[in-house]
Amino acid sequence: MKTTIRRKHSMDSLFVLILLGLFILFLLILLLFSVKAYQASVNGTKENNGIRTAMSYVTTKVHQHDSPDLVFTRYVEDLPALCLKDTINGKEYVTYIYLDQQDLKELFVSSESTPSRQMGTTLCHLQSFQIDVLENELFHIQFTDPEHHFGELFLKPGFPQQGEQS
Amino acid sequence: MNYRKHRNNRTNLFFMEILSSILILSLCMTICIRLFSASWQNRKQAREWNHIQELIINVSELFKTCSDSASVFSEYLPNGMIDNDSMVYYYNSDWTISDSSDSFYQMCLIPSFDETEKKLEIAFYQNDTELYKTEIRYPIFSVLEKEAVHE
């Protein structure tokens, strides 16, 4: 009967409590790290989906039409648009890239048709898309996405500017 | 005596259990923190490369419009510091242009012109550590070569 008596040691419960505390601390630190990592990853994905897609798309499109005569600006109704001209089987077509109510849209139509803003296909969501034509056929295009990330592009279609040597 | 021996065995087992739990916990903690830290580093590097790519596109396109001097940079990309033949742009950790005192990243441009080509060396640094370096060259055509290309 004597051996069945169980004495409670204060250190036993203290170690269990310390272990529980460590475990909770570890979980909290892990949660904090995972939230930060997830937040950064979501922000990066949003930025990539919006502004980076738009910027690389516009850069590629302009360099596909790598001549100052083929890249110009015009209006689609009242919206400023970047225009890229193609000639297919002797007929001229224009690709319009413009911002319509926070949607960056692309519209490919014959140069004779009047473009309409509703006809475009949405590429991505942006808050602003501003095009300026500077000296020497240099295009300055600024992008802002709904999360207020900002990006700008300088694009010069065609040959490099020649100096006095030419 | 028997009772004391039995109690000692139980305490040893309990300590072993506690120690193994702490060991496993610290092992898991180390692995998880290393994984999250690697993910954060990768994200930071991807962000750096995105900005470097954007700046290289802009600078190389601007350099296309230069004829015989790099004045176009100071016109369209203001806030650069001219140092002999090079231009240095300072950016903070959010890649916003800043003063040299607040700088975290630096972009260094070294343009050069000769009779046949114009060349631009672009280098990015993070507090004196080189992040990326490249060189862009554009040929300078003579009038005859230019006409031949157009034909």
Tab-separated table of N, CA, C and O in Angstrom, chain A residues 160, chain B residues 60 63-64 112 114 116-122 134-140:
chain	number	residue	atom	x	y	z
A	160	PRO	N	18.201	53.473	-83.134
A	160	PRO	CA	18.735	54.440	-82.172
A	160	PRO	C	19.019	55.770	-82.857
A	160	PRO	O	19.334	55.795	-84.049
B	60	SER	N	17.965	52.021	-71.238
B	60	SER	CA	18.437	51.633	-72.575
B	60	SER	C	17.610	52.311	-73.664
B	60	SER	O	18.137	52.696	-74.704
B	63	PHE	N	18.750	55.830	-73.796
B	63	PHE	CA	20.082	55.896	-74.412
B	63	PHE	C	19.991	55.824	-75.941
B	63	PHE	O	20.844	56.356	-76.639
B	64	LYS	N	18.908	55.180	-76.422
B	64	LYS	CA	18.681	55.136	-77.875
B	64	LYS	C	18.558	56.543	-78.457
B	64	LYS	O	18.926	56.791	-79.590
B	112	SER	N	29.494	55.948	-73.114
B	112	SER	CA	30.672	56.302	-73.916
B	112	SER	C	30.294	56.262	-75.398
B	112	SER	O	29.432	55.478	-75.802
B	114	ASP	N	31.788	56.427	-79.509
B	114	ASP	CA	32.884	56.529	-80.474
B	114	ASP	C	32.288	56.560	-81.882
B	114	ASP	O	31.075	56.709	-82.028
B	116	THR	N	31.850	54.292	-84.199
B	116	THR	CA	31.040	53.174	-84.689
B	116	THR	C	29.937	52.725	-83.745
B	116	THR	O	28.986	52.084	-84.172
B	117	GLU	N	30.079	53.027	-82.498
B	117	GLU	CA	29.029	52.588	-81.563
B	117	GLU	C	28.959	53.476	-80.327
B	117	GLU	O	29.904	54.203	-80.000
B	118	LYS	N	27.789	53.404	-79.694
B	118	LYS	CA	27.656	54.061	-78.385
B	118	LYS	C	27.385	52.971	-77.363
B	118	LYS	O	26.682	52.001	-77.654
B	119	LYS	N	27.971	53.133	-76.197
B	119	LYS	CA	27.937	52.060	-75.201
B	119	LYS	C	27.506	52.626	-73.852
B	119	LYS	O	27.862	53.749	-73.498
B	120	LEU	N	26.692	51.834	-73.147
B	120	LEU	CA	26.265	52.251	-71.815
B	120	LEU	C	26.486	51.105	-70.836
B	120	LEU	O	25.972	50.008	-71.030
B	121	GLU	N	27.277	51.377	-69.824
B	121	GLU	CA	27.474	50.372	-68.763
B	121	GLU	C	26.511	50.682	-67.629
B	121	GLU	O	26.454	51.821	-67.162
B	122	ILE	N	25.745	49.686	-67.228
B	122	ILE	CA	24.759	49.880	-66.154
B	122	ILE	C	25.104	48.925	-65.014
B	122	ILE	O	25.257	47.729	-65.245
B	134	THR	N	25.416	45.141	-66.432
B	134	THR	CA	25.251	44.805	-67.845
B	134	THR	C	25.774	45.946	-68.713
B	134	THR	O	26.095	47.021	-68.214
B	135	GLU	N	25.818	45.673	-70.003
B	135	GLU	CA	26.369	46.653	-70.944
B	135	GLU	C	25.461	46.690	-72.171
B	135	GLU	O	25.066	45.632	-72.667
B	136	ILE	N	25.129	47.875	-72.622
B	136	ILE	CA	24.262	48.005	-73.804
B	136	ILE	C	25.038	48.740	-74.887
B	136	ILE	O	25.643	49.779	-74.623
B	137	ARG	N	25.008	48.162	-76.094
B	137	ARG	CA	25.738	48.791	-77.201
B	137	ARG	C	24.784	49.013	-78.363
B	137	ARG	O	24.016	48.120	-78.708
B	138	TYR	N	24.822	50.201	-78.940
B	138	TYR	CA	24.054	50.490	-80.156
B	138	TYR	C	25.041	50.881	-81.247
B	138	TYR	O	25.937	51.709	-81.006
B	139	PRO	N	24.869	50.348	-82.442
B	139	PRO	CA	25.782	50.749	-83.522
B	139	PRO	C	25.445	52.147	-84.024
B	139	PRO	O	24.300	52.587	-83.919
B	140	ILE	N	26.433	52.830	-84.521
B	140	ILE	CA	26.188	54.130	-85.163
B	140	ILE	C	26.378	53.910	-86.648
B	140	ILE	O	27.468	53.569	-87.114
